[in-house]
Tab-separated table of C-alpha atoms and ligand atoms in Angstrom:
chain	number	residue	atom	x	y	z
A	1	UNK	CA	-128.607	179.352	-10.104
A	2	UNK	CA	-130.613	182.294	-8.561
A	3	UNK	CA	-129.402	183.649	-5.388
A	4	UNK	CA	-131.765	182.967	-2.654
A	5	UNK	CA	-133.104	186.373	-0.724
A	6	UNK	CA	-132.279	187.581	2.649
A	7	UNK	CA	-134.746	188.941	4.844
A	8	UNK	CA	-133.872	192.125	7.290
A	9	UNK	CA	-135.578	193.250	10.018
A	10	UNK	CA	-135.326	197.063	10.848
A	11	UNK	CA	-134.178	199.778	8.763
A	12	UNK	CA	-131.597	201.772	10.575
A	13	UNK	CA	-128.447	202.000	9.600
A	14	UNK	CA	-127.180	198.456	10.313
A	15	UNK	CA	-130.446	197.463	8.140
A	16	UNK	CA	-130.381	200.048	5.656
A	17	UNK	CA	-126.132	199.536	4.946
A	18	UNK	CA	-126.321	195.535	4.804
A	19	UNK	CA	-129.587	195.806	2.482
A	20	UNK	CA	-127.872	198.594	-0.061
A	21	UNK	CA	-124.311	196.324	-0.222
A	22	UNK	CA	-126.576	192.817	-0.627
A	23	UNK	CA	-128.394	194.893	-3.835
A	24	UNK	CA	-124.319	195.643	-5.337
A	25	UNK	CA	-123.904	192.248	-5.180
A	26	UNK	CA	-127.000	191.198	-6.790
A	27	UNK	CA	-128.693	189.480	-3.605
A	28	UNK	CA	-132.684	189.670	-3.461
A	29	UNK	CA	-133.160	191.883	-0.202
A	30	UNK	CA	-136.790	192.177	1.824
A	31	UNK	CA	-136.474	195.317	4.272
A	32	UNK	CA	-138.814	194.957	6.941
A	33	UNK	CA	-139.026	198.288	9.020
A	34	UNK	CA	-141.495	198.847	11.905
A	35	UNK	CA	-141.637	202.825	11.595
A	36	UNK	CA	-141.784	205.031	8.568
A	37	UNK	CA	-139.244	206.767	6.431
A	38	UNK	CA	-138.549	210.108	6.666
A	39	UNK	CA	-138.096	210.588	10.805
A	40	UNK	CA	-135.853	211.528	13.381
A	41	UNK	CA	-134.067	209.366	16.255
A	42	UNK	CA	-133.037	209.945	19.432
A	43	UNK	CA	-128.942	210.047	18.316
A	44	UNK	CA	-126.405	212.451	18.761
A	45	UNK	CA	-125.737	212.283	14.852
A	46	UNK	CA	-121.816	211.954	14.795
A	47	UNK	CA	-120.071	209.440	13.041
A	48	UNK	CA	-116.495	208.708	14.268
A	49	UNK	CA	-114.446	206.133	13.453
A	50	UNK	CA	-115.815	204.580	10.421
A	51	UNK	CA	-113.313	204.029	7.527
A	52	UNK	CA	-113.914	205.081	4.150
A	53	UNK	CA	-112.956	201.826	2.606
A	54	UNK	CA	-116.130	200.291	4.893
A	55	UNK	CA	-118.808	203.084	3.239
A	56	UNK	CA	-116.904	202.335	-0.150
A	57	UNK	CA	-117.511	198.244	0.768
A	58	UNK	CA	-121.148	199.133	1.526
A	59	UNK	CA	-122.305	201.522	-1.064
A	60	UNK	CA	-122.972	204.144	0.616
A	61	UNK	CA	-119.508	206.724	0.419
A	62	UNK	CA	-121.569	209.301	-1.832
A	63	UNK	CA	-124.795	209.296	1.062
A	64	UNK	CA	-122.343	210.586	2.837
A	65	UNK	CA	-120.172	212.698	0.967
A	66	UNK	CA	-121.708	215.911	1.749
A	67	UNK	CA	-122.056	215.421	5.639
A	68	UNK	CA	-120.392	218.231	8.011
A	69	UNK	CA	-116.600	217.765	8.731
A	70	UNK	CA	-115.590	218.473	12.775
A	71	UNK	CA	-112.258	218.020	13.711
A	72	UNK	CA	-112.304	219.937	16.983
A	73	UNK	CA	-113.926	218.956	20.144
A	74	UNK	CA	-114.155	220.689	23.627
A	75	UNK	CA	-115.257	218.774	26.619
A	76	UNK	CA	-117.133	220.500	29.751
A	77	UNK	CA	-117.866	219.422	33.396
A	78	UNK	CA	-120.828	221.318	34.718
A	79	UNK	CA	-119.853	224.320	32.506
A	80	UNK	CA	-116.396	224.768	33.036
A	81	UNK	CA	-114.313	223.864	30.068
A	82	UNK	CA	-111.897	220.362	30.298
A	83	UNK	CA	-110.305	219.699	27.644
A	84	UNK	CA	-109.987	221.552	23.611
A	85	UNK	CA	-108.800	218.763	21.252
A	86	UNK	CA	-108.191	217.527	17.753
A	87	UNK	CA	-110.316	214.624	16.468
A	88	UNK	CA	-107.680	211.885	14.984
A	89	UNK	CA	-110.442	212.113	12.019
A	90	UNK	CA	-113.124	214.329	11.622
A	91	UNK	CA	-116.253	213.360	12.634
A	92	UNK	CA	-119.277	213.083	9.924
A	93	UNK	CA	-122.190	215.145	11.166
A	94	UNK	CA	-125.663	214.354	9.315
A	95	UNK	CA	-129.333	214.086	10.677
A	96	UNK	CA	-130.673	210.313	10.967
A	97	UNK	CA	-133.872	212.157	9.377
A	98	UNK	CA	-131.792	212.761	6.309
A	99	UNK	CA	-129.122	210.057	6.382
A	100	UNK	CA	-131.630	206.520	6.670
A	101	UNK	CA	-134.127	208.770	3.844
A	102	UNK	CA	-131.446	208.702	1.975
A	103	UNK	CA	-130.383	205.167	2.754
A	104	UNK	CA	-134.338	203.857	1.508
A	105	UNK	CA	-134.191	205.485	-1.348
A	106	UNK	CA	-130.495	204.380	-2.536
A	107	UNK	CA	-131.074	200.784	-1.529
A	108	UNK	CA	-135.347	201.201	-3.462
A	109	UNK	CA	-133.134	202.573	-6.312
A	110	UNK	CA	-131.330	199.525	-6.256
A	111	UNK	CA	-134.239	197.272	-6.971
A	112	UNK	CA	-134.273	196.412	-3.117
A	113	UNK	CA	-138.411	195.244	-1.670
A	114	UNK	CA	-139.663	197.272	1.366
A	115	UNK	CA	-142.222	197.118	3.408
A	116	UNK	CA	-142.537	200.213	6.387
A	117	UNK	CA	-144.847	200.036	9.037
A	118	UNK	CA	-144.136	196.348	9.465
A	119	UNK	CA	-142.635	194.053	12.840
A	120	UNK	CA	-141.227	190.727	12.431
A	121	UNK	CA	-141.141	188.580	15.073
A	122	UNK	CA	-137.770	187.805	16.635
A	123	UNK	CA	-137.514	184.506	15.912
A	124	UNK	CA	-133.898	182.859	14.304
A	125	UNK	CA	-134.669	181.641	10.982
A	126	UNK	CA	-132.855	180.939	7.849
A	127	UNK	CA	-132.147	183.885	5.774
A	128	UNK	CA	-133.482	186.274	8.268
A	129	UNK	CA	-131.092	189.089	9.689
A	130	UNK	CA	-132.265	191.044	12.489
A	131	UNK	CA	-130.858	194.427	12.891
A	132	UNK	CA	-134.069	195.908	14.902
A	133	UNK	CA	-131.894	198.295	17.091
A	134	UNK	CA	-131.145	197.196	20.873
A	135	UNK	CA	-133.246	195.206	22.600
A	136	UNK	CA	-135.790	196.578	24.903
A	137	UNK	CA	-135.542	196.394	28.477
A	138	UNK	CA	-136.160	197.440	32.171
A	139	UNK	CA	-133.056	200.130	31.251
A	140	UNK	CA	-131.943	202.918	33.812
A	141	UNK	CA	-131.140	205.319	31.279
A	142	UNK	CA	-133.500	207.793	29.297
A	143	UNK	CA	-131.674	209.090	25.709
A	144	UNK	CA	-133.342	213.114	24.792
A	145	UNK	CA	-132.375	214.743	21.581
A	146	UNK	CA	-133.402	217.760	19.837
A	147	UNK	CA	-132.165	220.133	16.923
A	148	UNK	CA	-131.722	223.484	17.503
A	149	UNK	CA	-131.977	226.193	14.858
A	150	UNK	CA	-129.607	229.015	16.038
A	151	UNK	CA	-127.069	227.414	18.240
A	152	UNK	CA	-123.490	229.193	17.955
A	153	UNK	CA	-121.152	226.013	18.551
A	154	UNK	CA	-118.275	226.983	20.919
A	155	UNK	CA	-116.181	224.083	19.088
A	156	UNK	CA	-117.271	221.652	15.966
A	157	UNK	CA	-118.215	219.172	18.915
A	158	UNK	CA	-119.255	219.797	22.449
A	159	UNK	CA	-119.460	217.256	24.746
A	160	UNK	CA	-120.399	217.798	28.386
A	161	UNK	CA	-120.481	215.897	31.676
A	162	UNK	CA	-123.230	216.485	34.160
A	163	UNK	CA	-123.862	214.685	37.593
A	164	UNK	CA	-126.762	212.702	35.756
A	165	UNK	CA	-125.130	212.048	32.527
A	166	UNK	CA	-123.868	213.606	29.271
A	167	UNK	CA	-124.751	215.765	26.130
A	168	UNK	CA	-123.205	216.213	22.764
A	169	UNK	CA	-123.789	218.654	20.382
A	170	UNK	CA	-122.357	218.913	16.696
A	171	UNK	CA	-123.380	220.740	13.624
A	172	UNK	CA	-125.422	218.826	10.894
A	173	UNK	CA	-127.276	220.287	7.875
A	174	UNK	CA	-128.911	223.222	7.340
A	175	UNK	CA	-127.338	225.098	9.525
A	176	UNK	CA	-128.705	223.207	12.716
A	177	UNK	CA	-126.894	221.607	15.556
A	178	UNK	CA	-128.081	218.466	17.131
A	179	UNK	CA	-128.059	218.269	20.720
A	180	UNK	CA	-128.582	214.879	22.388
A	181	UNK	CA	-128.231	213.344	25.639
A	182	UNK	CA	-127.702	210.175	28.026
A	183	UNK	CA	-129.154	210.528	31.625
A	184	UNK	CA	-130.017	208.340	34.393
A	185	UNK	CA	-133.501	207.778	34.373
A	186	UNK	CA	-135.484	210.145	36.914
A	187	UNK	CA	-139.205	209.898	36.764
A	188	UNK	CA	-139.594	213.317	38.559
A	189	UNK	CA	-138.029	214.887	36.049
A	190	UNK	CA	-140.936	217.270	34.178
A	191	UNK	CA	-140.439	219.434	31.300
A	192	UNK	CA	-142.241	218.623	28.385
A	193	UNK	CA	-140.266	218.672	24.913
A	194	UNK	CA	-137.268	220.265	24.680
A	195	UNK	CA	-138.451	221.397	28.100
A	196	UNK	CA	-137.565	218.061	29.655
A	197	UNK	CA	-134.081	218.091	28.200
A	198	UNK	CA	-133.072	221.334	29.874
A	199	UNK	CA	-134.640	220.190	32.847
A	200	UNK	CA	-132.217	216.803	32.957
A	201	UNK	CA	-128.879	219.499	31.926
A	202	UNK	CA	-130.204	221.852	34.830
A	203	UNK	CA	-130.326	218.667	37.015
A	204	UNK	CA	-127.061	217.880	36.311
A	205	UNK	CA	-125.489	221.264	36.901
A	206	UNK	CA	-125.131	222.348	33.038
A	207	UNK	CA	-127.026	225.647	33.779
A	208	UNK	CA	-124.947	227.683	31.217
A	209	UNK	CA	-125.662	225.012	28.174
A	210	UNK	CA	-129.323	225.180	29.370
A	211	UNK	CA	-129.890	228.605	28.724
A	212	UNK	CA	-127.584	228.222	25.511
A	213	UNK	CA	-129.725	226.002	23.837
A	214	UNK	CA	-133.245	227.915	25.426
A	215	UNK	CA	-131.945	230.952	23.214
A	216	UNK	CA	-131.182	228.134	20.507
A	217	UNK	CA	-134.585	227.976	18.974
A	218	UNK	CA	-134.847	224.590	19.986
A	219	UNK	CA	-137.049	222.817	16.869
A	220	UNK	CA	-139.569	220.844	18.876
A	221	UNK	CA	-140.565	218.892	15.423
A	222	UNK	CA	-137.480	217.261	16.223
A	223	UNK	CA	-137.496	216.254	19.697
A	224	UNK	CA	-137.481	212.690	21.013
A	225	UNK	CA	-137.028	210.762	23.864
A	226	UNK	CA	-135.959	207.191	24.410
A	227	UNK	CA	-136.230	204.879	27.731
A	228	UNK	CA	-135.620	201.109	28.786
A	229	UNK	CA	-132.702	199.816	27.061
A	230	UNK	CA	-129.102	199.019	28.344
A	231	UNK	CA	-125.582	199.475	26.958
A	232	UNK	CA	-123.409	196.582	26.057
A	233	UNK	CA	-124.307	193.466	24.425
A	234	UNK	CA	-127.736	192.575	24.508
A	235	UNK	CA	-127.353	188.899	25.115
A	236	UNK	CA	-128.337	187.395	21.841
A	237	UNK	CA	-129.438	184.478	20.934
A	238	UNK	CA	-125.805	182.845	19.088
A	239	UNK	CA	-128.545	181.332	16.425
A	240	UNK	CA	-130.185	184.877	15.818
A	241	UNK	CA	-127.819	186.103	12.362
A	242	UNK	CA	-128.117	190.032	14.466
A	243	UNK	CA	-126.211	192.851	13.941
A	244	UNK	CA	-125.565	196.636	15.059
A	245	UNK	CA	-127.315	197.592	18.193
A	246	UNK	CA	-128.929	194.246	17.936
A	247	UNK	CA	-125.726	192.221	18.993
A	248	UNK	CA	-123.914	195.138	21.348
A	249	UNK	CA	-124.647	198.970	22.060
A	250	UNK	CA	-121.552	200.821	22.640
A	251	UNK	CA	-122.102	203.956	25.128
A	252	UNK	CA	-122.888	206.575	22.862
A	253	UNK	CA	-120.294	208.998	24.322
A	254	UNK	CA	-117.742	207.432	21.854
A	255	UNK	CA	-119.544	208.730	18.818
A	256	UNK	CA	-118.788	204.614	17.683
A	257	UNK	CA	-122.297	203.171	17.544
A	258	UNK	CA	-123.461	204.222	13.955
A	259	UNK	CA	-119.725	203.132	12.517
A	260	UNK	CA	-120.213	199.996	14.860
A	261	UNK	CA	-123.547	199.467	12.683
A	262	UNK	CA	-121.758	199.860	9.314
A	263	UNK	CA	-118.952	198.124	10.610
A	264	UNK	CA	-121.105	195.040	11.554
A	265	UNK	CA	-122.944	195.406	7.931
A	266	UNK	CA	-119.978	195.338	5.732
A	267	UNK	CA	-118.302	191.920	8.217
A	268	UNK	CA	-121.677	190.434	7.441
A	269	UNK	CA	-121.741	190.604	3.618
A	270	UNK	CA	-119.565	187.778	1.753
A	271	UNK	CA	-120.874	185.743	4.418
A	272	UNK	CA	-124.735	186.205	3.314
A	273	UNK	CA	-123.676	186.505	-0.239
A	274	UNK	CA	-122.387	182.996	0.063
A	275	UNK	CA	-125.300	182.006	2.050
A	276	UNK	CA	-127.427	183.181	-1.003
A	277	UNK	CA	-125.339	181.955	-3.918
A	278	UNK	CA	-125.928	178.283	-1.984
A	279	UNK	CA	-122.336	177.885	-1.461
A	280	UNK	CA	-122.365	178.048	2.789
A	281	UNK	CA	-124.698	176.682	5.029
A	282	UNK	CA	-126.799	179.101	7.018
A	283	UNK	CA	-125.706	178.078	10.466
A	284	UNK	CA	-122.092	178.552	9.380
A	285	UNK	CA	-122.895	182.314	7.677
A	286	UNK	CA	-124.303	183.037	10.732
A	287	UNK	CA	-121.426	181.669	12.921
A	288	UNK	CA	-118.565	183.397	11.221
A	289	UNK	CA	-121.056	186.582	11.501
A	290	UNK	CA	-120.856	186.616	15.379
A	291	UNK	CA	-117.349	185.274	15.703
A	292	UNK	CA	-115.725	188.119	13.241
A	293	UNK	CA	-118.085	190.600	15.198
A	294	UNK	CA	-116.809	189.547	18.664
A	295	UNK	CA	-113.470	190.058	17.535
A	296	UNK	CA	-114.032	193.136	15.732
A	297	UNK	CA	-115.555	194.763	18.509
A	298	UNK	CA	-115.437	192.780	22.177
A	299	UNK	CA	-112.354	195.203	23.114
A	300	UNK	CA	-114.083	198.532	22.538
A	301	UNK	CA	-117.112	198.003	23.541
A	302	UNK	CA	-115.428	196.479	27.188
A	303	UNK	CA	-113.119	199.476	27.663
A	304	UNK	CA	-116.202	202.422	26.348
A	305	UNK	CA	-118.040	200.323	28.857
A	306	UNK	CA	-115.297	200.748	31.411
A	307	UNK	CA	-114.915	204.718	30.669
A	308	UNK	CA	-118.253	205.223	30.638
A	309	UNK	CA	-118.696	204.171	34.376
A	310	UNK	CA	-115.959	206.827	34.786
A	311	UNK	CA	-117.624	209.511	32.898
A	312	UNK	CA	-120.275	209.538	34.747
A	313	UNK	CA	-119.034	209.085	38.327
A	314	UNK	CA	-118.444	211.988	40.571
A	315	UNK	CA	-115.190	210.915	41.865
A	316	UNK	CA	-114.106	209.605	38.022
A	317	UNK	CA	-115.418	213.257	37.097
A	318	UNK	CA	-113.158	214.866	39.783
A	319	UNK	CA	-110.171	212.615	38.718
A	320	UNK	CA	-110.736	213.841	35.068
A	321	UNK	CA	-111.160	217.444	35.495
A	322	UNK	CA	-107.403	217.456	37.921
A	323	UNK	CA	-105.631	215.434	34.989
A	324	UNK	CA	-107.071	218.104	32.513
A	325	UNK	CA	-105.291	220.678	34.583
A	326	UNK	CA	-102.281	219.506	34.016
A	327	UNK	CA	-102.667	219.448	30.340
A	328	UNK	CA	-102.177	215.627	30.525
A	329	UNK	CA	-105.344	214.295	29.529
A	330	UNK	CA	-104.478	211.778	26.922
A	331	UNK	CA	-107.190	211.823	24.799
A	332	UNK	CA	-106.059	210.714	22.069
A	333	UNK	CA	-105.006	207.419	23.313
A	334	UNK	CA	-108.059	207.431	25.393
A	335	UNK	CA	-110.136	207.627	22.202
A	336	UNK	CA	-108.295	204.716	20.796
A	337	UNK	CA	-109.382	202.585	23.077
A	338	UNK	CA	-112.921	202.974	21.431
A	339	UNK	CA	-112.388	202.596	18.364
B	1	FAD	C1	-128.651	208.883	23.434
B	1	FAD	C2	-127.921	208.244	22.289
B	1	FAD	C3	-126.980	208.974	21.586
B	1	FAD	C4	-126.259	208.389	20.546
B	1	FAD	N1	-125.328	209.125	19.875
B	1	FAD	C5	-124.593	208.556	18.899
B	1	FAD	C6	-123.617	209.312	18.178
B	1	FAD	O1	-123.455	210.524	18.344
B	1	FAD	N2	-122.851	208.660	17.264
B	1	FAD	C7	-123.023	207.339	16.991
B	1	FAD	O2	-122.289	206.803	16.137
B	1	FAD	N3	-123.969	206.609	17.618
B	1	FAD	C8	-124.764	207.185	18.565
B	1	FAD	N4	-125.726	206.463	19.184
B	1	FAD	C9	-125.908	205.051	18.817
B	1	FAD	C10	-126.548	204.889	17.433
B	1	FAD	O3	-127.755	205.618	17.366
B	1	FAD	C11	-126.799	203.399	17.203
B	1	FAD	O4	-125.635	202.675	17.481
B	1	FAD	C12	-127.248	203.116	15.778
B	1	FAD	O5	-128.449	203.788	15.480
B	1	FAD	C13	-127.414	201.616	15.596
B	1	FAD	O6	-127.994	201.341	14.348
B	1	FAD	P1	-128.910	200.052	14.183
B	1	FAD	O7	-129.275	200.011	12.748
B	1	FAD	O8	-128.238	198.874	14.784
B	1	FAD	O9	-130.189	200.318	15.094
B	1	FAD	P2	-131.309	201.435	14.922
B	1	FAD	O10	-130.774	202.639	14.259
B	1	FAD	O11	-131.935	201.555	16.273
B	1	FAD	O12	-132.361	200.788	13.917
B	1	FAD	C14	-133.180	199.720	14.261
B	1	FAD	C15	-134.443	199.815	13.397
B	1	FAD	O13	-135.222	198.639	13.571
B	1	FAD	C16	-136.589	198.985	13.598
B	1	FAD	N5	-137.267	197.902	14.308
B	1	FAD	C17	-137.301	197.672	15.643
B	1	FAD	N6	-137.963	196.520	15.904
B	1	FAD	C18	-138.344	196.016	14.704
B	1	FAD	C19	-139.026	194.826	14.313
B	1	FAD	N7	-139.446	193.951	15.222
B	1	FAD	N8	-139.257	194.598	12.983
B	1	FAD	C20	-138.824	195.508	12.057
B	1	FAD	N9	-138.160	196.647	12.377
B	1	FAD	C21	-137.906	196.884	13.680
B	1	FAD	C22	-136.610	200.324	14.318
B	1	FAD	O14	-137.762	201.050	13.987
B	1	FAD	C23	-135.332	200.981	13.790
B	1	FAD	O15	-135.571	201.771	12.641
B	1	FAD	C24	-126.495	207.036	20.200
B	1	FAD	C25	-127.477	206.303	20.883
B	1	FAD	C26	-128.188	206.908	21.922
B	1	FAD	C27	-129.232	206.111	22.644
């Protein structure tokens, strides 16, 4: 019998991963993407935390093979330095302008059908997964990346806390470094560009990183901007077959949310395949979809919730930078909490 096709909505990563690994396993796949391949995101464009054996499951090891190693990260409160630390793992470092171009053409290779430039509605039906990203809403947060083309790194990650949220940098291709960042929304912010980026860091008492990344030859191709959404699970509809962002958005400060998507992906396959191959029902696929994924991931994304309250309270801030003093921060541990 012919396997019946699946339908995706969105092309990101969580779209883009399930799509290739339906194609392996010989399931008709129609990509439905609302923007066009080949363009950048508003991510900080480290991957940490994913397992090989899940890019392996997926299809998509080799897409990766080539992306930057870190293994070193230094964290910084308004400047001063916190905390210098090994990475359990290095982290993967790769543009989303290169990694979901990549990602099209693997799964087109593949004999997969897409169609760019086109919505779908987000309505449950049968054989439809909806991986569209998280969902929008009155959010207090506004997400600012950029790449910058002469950026000496101080570590292969920086992270740094500000009064008004965080930044990460890392290395990705070419020689660039990536520099993106979670604030609390301020509409008087001004600053156009990368403009409006140093204006939130300045806000937030990162001076010094400010006039790093001015000398940076910040790329303002590559500069985005991203407002009303909120972390956490996005309250889905149980009938809805979503996944990545869709279903939950871990605070991006964990470096978690693109594994999270290829995590979600690769739980989601033998249930679709058997969906297709007519041996499950579509209601159960869809069940064992969000019951493997609340399992999977309702701890981390409750504790990075947690932390992230911390990271970006003054007195949490305060609390951090004494335990760093003391060369006691457990980090580590800490880390494993998100993952
Ligand atoms: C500021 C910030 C920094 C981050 N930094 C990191 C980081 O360093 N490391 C990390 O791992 N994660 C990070 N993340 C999170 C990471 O970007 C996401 O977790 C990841 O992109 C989720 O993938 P996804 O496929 O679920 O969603 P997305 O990548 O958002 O993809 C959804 C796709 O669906 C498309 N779409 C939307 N609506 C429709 C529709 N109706 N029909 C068809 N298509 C549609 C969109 O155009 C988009 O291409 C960060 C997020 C933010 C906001």
């Amino acid at each position: 019998m012919l396997n019946k096709p699946i339908t995706i909505a969105g092309g990101g990563l969580a779209g883009l991963s399930l799509a290739i690994g339906l194609r392996e396993r010989g399931v008709p796949v129609l990509l439905h993407e609302a923007g066009r391949y080949p363009r950048h995101r508003v991510c900080g464009e480290f991957i940490s935390g994913v397992k090989g054996s899940t890019l392996e499951a997926l299809g998509i090891a080799d897409d990766l093979a080539d992306a930057e190693r870190n293994g070193k990260a230094k964290w910084f409160r308004e400047g001063d330095e916190l905390l210098d630390s090994d990475m359990p793992e290095p982290a993967l470092g790769i543009s989303r302008y290169r990694l979901d171009q990549r990602l099209k053409e693997r799964f087109l290779s593949l004999g997969g059908r897409l169609r760019e430039g086109s919505r779908l509605g987000r309505e449950p039906r049968e054989g439809m997964v909806w991986a569209a990203g998280r969902l929008p809403k009155k959010g207090g947060w506004i997400g600012l990346k950029c790449h910058l083309q002469d950026f000496p790194m101080k570590s292969d990650l920086e992270m740094h806390l500000g009064a008004n949220g965080y930044a990460g940098l890392t290395p990705v291709e070419d020689g660039r470094v990536n520099v993106c960042g979670l604030f609390k929304l301020d509409r008087s912010r001004k600053g156009r560009g990368s403009g409006l980026l140093l204006d939130y860091l300045r806000q937030g008492g990162s001076e010094e990183l400010a006039e790093r990344i001015e000398s940076g030859r910040p790329d303002e191709e590559s500069f985005l901007g991203v407002s009303g959404f909120e972390l956490g699970w996005q309250g889905g509809d149980q009938s809805l077959c979503s996944l990545g962002d869709a279903e939950g958005m871990i605070p991006p400060f964990t470096g978690n949310g693109m594994s999270m998507a290829f995590e979600s992906a690769e739980l989601a396959l033998d249930p679709l395949v058997r969906w297709s191959s007519g041996s499950a029902e579509w209601d159960a696929s869809v069940s064992e979809i969000h019951r493997v994924a609340k399992s999977r991931f309702r701890r981390r994304v409750a504790n990075a919730m947690a932390l992230h309250k911390v990271l970006l309270d003054a007195r949490g801030q305060r609390l951090i930078s004494a335990i760093s003093r003391t060369g006691l921060l457990p980090f580590r541990p800490l880390l494993s909490l998100v993952r």
